[in-house]
GROMACS .gro file of C-alpha atoms in nm:
model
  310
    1UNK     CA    1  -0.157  -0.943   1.598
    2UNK     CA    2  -0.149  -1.301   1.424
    3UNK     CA    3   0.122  -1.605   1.466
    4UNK     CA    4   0.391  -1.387   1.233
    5UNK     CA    5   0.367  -1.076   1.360
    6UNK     CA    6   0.400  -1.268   1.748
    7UNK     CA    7   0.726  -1.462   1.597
    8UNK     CA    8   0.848  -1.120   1.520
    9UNK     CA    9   0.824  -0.939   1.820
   10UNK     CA   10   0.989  -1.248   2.001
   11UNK     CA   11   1.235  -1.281   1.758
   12UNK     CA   12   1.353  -0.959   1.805
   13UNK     CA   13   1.271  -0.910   2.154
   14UNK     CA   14   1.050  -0.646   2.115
   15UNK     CA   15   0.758  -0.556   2.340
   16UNK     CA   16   0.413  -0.531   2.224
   17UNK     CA   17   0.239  -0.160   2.317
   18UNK     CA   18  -0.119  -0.102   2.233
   19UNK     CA   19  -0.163   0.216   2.057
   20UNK     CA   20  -0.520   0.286   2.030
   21UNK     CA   21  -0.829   0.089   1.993
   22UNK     CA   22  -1.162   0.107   1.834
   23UNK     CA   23  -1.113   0.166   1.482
   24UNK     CA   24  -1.348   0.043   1.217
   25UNK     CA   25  -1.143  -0.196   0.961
   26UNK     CA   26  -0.802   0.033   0.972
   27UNK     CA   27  -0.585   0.014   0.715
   28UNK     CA   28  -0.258   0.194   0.672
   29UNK     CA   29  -0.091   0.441   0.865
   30UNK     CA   30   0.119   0.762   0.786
   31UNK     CA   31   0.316   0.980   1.066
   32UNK     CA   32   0.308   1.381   1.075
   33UNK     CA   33   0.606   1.549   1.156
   34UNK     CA   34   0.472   1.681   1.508
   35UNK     CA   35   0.431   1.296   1.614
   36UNK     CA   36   0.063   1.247   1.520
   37UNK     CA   37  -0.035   0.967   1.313
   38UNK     CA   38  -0.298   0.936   1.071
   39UNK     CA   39  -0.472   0.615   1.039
   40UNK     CA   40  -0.730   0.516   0.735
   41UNK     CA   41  -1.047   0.348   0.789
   42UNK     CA   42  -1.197   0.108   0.512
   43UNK     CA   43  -1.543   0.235   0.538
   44UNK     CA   44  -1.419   0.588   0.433
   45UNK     CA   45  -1.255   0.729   0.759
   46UNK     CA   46  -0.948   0.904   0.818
   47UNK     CA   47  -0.887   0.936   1.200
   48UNK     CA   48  -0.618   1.124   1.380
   49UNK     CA   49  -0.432   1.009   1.679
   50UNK     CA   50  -0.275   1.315   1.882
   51UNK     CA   51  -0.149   1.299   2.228
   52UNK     CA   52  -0.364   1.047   2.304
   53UNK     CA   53  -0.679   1.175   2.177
   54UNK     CA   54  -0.814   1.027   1.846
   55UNK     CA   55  -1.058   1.229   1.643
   56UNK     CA   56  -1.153   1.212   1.269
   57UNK     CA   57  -0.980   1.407   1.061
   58UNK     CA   58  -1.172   1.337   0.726
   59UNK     CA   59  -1.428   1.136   0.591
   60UNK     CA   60  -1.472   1.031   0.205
   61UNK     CA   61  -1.710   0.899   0.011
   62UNK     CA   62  -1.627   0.526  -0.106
   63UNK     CA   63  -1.752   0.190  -0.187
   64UNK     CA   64  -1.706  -0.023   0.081
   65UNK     CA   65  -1.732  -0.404   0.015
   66UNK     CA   66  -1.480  -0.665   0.046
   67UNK     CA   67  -1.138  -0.526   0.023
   68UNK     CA   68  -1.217  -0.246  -0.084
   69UNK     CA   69  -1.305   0.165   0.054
   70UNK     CA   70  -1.046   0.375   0.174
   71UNK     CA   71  -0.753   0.214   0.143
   72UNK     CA   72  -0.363   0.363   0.132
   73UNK     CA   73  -0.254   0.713   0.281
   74UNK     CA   74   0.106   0.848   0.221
   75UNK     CA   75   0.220   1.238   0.304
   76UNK     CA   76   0.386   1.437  -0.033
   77UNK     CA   77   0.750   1.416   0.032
   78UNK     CA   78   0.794   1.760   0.082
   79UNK     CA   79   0.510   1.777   0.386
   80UNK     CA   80   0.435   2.034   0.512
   81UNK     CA   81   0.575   2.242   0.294
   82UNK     CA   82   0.309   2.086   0.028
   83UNK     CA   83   0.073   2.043   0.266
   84UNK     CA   84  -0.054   1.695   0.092
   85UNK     CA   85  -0.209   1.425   0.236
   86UNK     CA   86  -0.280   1.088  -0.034
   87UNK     CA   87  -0.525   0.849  -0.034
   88UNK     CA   88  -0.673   0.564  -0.229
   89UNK     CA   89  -1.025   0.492  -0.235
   90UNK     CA   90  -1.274   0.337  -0.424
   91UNK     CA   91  -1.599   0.495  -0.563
   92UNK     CA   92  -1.913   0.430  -0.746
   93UNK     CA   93  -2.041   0.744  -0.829
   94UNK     CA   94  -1.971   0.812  -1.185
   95UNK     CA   95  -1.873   0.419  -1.225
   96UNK     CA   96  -1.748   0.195  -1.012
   97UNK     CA   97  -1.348   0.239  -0.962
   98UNK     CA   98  -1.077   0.289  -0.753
   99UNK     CA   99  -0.874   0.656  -0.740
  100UNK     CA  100  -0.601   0.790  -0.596
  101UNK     CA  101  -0.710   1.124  -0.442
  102UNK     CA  102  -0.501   1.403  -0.168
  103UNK     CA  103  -0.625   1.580   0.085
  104UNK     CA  104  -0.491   1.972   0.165
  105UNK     CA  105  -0.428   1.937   0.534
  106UNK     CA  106  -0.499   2.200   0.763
  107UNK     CA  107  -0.398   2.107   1.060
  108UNK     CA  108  -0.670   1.880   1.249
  109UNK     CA  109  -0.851   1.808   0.972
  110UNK     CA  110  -0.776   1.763   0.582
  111UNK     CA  111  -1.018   1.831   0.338
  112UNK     CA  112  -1.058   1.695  -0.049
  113UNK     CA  113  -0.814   1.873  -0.300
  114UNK     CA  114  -0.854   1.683  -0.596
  115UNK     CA  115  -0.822   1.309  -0.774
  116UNK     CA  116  -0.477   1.280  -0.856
  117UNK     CA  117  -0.578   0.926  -1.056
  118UNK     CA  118  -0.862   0.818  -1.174
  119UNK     CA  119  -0.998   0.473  -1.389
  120UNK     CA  120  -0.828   0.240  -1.152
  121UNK     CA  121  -1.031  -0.118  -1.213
  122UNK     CA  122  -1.289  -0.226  -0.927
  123UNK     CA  123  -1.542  -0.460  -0.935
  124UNK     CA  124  -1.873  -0.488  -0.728
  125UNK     CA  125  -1.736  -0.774  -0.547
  126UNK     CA  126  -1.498  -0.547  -0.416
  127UNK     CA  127  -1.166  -0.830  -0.419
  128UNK     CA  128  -0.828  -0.755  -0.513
  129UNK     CA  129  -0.811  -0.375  -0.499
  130UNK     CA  130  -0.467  -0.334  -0.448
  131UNK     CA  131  -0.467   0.005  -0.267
  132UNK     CA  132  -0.064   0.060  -0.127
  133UNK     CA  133   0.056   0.407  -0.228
  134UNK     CA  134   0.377   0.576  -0.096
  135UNK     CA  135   0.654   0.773  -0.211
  136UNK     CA  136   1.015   0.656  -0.309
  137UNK     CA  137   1.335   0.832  -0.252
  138UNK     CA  138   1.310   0.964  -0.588
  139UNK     CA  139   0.990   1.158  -0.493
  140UNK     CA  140   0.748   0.967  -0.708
  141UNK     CA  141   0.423   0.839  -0.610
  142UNK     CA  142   0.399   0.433  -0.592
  143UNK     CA  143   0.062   0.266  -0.622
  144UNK     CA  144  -0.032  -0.075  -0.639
  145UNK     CA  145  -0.322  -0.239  -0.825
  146UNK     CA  146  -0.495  -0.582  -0.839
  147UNK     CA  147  -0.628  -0.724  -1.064
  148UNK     CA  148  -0.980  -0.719  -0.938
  149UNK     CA  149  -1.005  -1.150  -1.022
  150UNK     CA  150  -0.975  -1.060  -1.382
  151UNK     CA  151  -0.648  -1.236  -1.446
  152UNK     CA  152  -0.557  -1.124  -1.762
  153UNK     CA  153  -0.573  -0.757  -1.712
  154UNK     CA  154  -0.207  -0.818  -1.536
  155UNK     CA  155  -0.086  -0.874  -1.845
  156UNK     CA  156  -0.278  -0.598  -2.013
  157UNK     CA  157  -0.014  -0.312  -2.075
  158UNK     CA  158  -0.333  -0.080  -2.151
  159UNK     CA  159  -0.556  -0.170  -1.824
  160UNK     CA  160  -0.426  -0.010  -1.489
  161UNK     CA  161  -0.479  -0.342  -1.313
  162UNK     CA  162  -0.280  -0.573  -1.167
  163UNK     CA  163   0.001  -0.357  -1.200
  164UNK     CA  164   0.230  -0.106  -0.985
  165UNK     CA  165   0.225   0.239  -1.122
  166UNK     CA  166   0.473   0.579  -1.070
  167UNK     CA  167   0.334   0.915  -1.102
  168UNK     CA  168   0.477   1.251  -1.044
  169UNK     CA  169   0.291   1.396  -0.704
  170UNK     CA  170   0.077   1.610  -0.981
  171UNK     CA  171  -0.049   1.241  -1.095
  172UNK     CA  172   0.147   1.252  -1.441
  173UNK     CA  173   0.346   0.961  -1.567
  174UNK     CA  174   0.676   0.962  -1.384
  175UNK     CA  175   0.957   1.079  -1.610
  176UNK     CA  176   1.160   0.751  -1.718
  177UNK     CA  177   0.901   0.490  -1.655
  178UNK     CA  178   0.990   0.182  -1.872
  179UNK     CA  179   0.664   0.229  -2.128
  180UNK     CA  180   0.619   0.584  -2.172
  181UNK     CA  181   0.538   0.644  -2.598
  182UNK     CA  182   0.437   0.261  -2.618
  183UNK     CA  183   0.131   0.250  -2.804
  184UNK     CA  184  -0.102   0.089  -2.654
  185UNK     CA  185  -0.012   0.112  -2.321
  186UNK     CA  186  -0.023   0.296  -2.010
  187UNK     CA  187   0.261   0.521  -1.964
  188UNK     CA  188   0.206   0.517  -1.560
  189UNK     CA  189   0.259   0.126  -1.572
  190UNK     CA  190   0.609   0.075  -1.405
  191UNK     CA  191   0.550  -0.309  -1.368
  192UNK     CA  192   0.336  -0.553  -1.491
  193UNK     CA  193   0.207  -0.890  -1.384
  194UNK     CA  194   0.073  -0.846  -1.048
  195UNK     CA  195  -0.245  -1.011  -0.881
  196UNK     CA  196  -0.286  -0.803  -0.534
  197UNK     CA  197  -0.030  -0.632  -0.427
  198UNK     CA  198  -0.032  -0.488  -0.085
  199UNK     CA  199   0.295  -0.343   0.016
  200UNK     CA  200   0.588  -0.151  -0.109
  201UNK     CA  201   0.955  -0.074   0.080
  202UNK     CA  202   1.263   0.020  -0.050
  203UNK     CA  203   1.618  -0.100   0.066
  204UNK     CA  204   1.719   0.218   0.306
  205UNK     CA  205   2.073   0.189   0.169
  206UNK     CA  206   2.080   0.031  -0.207
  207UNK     CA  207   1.737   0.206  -0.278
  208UNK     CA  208   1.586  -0.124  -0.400
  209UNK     CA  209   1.207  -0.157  -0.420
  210UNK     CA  210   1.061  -0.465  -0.275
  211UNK     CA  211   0.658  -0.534  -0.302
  212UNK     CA  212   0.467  -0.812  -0.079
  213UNK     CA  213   0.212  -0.942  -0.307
  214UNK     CA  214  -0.096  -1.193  -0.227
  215UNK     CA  215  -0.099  -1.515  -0.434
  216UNK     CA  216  -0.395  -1.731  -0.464
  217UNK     CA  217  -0.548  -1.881  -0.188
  218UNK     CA  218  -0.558  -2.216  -0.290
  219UNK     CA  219  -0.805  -2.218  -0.627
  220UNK     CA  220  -0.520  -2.306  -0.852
  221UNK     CA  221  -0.411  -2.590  -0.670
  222UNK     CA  222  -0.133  -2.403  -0.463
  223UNK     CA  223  -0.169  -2.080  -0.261
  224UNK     CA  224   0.216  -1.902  -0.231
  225UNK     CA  225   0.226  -1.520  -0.135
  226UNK     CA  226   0.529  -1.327  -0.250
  227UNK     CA  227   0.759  -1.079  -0.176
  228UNK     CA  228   0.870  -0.952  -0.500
  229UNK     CA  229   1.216  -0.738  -0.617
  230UNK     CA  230   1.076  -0.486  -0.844
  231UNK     CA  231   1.258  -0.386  -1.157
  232UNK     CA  232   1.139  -0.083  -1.393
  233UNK     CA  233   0.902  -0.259  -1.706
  234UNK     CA  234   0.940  -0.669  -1.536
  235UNK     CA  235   0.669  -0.848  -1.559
  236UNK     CA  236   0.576  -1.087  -1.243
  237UNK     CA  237   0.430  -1.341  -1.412
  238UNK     CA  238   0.045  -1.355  -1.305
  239UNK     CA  239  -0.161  -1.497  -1.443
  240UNK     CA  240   0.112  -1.760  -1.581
  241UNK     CA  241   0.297  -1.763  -1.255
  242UNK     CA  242   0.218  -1.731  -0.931
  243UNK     CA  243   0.505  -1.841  -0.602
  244UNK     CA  244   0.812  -1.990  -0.778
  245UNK     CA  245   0.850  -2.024  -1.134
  246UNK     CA  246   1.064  -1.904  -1.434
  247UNK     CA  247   0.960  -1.551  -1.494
  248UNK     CA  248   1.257  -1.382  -1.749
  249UNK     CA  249   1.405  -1.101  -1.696
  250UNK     CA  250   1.272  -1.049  -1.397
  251UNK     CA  251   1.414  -1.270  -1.088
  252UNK     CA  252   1.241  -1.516  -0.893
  253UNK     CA  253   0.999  -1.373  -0.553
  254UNK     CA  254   1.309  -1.375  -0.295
  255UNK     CA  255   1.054  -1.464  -0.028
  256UNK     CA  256   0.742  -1.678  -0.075
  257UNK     CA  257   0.533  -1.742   0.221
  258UNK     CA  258   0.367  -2.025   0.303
  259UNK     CA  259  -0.015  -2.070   0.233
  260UNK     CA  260  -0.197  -1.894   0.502
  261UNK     CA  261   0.017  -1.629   0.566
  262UNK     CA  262  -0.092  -1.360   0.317
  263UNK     CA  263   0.154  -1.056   0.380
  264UNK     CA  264   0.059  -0.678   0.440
  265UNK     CA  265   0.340  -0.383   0.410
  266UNK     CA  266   0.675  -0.436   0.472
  267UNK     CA  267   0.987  -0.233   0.592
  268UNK     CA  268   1.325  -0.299   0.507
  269UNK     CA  269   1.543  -0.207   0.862
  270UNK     CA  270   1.841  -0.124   0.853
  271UNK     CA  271   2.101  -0.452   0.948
  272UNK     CA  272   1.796  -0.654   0.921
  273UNK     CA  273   1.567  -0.884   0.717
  274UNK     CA  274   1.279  -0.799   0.533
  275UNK     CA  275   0.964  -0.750   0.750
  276UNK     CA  276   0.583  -0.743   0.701
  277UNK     CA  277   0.254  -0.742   0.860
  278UNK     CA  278   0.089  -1.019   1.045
  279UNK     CA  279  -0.166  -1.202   0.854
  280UNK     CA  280  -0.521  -1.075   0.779
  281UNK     CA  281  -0.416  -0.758   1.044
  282UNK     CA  282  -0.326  -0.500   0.798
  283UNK     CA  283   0.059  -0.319   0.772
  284UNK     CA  284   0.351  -0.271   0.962
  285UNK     CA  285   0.473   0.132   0.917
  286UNK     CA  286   0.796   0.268   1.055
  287UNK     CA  287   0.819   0.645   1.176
  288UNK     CA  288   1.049   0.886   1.053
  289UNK     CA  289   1.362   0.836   1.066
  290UNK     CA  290   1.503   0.514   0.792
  291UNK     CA  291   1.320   0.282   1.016
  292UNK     CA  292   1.543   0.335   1.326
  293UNK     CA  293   1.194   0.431   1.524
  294UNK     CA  294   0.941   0.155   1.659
  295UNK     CA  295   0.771  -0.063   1.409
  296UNK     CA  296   0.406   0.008   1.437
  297UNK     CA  297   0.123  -0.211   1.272
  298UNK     CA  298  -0.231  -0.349   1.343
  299UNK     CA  299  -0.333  -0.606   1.594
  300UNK     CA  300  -0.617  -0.793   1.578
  301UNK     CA  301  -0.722  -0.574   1.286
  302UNK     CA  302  -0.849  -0.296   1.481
  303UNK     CA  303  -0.591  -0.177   1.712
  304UNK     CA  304  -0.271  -0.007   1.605
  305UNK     CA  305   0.018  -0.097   1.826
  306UNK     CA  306   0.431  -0.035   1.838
  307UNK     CA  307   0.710  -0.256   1.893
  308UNK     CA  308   0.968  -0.142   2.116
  309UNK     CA  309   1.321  -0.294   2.256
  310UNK     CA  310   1.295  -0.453   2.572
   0.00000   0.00000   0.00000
């Protein structure tokens, strides 16, 4: 599970419980109400894990290279009343790009319902995707967006890229997002400035929205990953800044990891610190219930496991 996500458990005195192995490239997790989790699958996989028994529960077409293919899941916030399952994947067909599509779920299997977002950048070398999506305590969809090594398109108000975006669960531009009737620019932009980020969490009590974000890996002469503070319409800085730097209005990353240690998704516990995946091995998820429930992430890249108390 990586040197960090060790640290962790140790720190905390937590125990380290396998989950389930033999998953192809898994990436992000999201829990059903009966206690079943869903798991994605880069290549274009969504498995379900039930009572011990793991079976696949959909499979979508995508473009699988790099960092890229089926990427982020997150349940509508009303599940299962809106029986909603999202996802974010990237495609070729039609032109290459990445989407946000949901899934109606029925059960032990979901099948395709429609895009919900479409004209998100890729490129065919399939880097800096971005790909978290989840959904806030104000109900509205989050997604994050790289900047597919295109550096200026972070700056680019009218590009989706390098950005993280809020849409109703329809896929509209979320009422009060910062640029709505700017001309010229996106109206789902909610912040600007990003190069890949990977996570999103908010603050279970002050509602704050924190995002991990990978800096560069050492081609600009430094390689800092972030976790950011995100306010409605800042701009983080890429490609002008990257790790610490002056970056007005918008405060400075109040964590920047060291190079190496490139940070997955987050959760904010309560009474705690800020936590994240281990490097290169995908996200940490909490179940239901404001993070009081095991942490569960991705060892070795291919096996999800919990954390428990001693």
């Amino acid at each position: 599970m990586g040197l960090l996500g060790l640290g962790l458990a140790r720190g905390q005195g937590l125990r380290v419980e396998e989950v389930v192995g033999g998953l192809e490239v898994p990436w992000a997790l999201a829990f059903l109400p009966d206690g079943g989790m869903l798991i994605s699958e880069r290549p274009g996989r969504i498995r379900l894990f039930r009572e011990d028994r793991l079976s696949t529960y959909a499979e979508l077409s995508v473009y699988h290279r790099g960092e890229s293919g089926l990427l982020g899941l997150a349940l509508h916030p009303r599940f299962p009343q809106e029986p909603y399952v999202y996802a974010y994947r990237t495609v070729a067909e039609g032109g290459l790009r990445n989407q946000v599509v949901r899934l109606r779920h029925l059960g032990e299997r979901g099948v395709l319902d429609r895009v919900v977002l479409d004209g998100i950048p890729a490129r065919p070398h399939g880097l800096h995707s971005g790909g978290r999506i989840a959904f806030g305590p104000d109900g509205m969809l989050y997604v994050t967006t790289g900047e597919v090594y295109e550096r200026e398109l972070a700056q680019d108000l009218a590009s989706l890229g390098g950005k993280i975006l809020r849409l109703t669960p329809e896929g509209e531009p979320a009422p009060g997002n910062p640029f709505l009737g700017r001309r010229g620019a996106r109206p789902e932009v909610y912040s600007l400035g990003h190069r890949n980020p990977q996570g999103l969490a908010w603050h279970p009590r002050t509602g704050e929205l924190f995002s991990s974000e990978h800096g560069p890996s050492g081609e600009l002469g430094y390689g800092h990953d972030e976790v950011n503070l995100i306010v409605p319409g800042g701009n983080y800085g890429w490609p002008r800044v990257g790790g610490e730097g002056e970056r007005p209005p918008v405060p400075g990353p109040p964590l920047r990891l060291a190079p190496g240690l490139p940070p997955g998704e987050p959760r904010l516990l309560p009474g705690g610190p800020l936590r994240g995946g281990p490097p290169g091995a995908g996200p940490f998820e909490a179940r239901p219930g404001g993070g009081e429930g095991p942490l569960a992430g991705f060892a070795g890249g291919d096996r999800p496991f919990r954390l428990r108390p001693p």
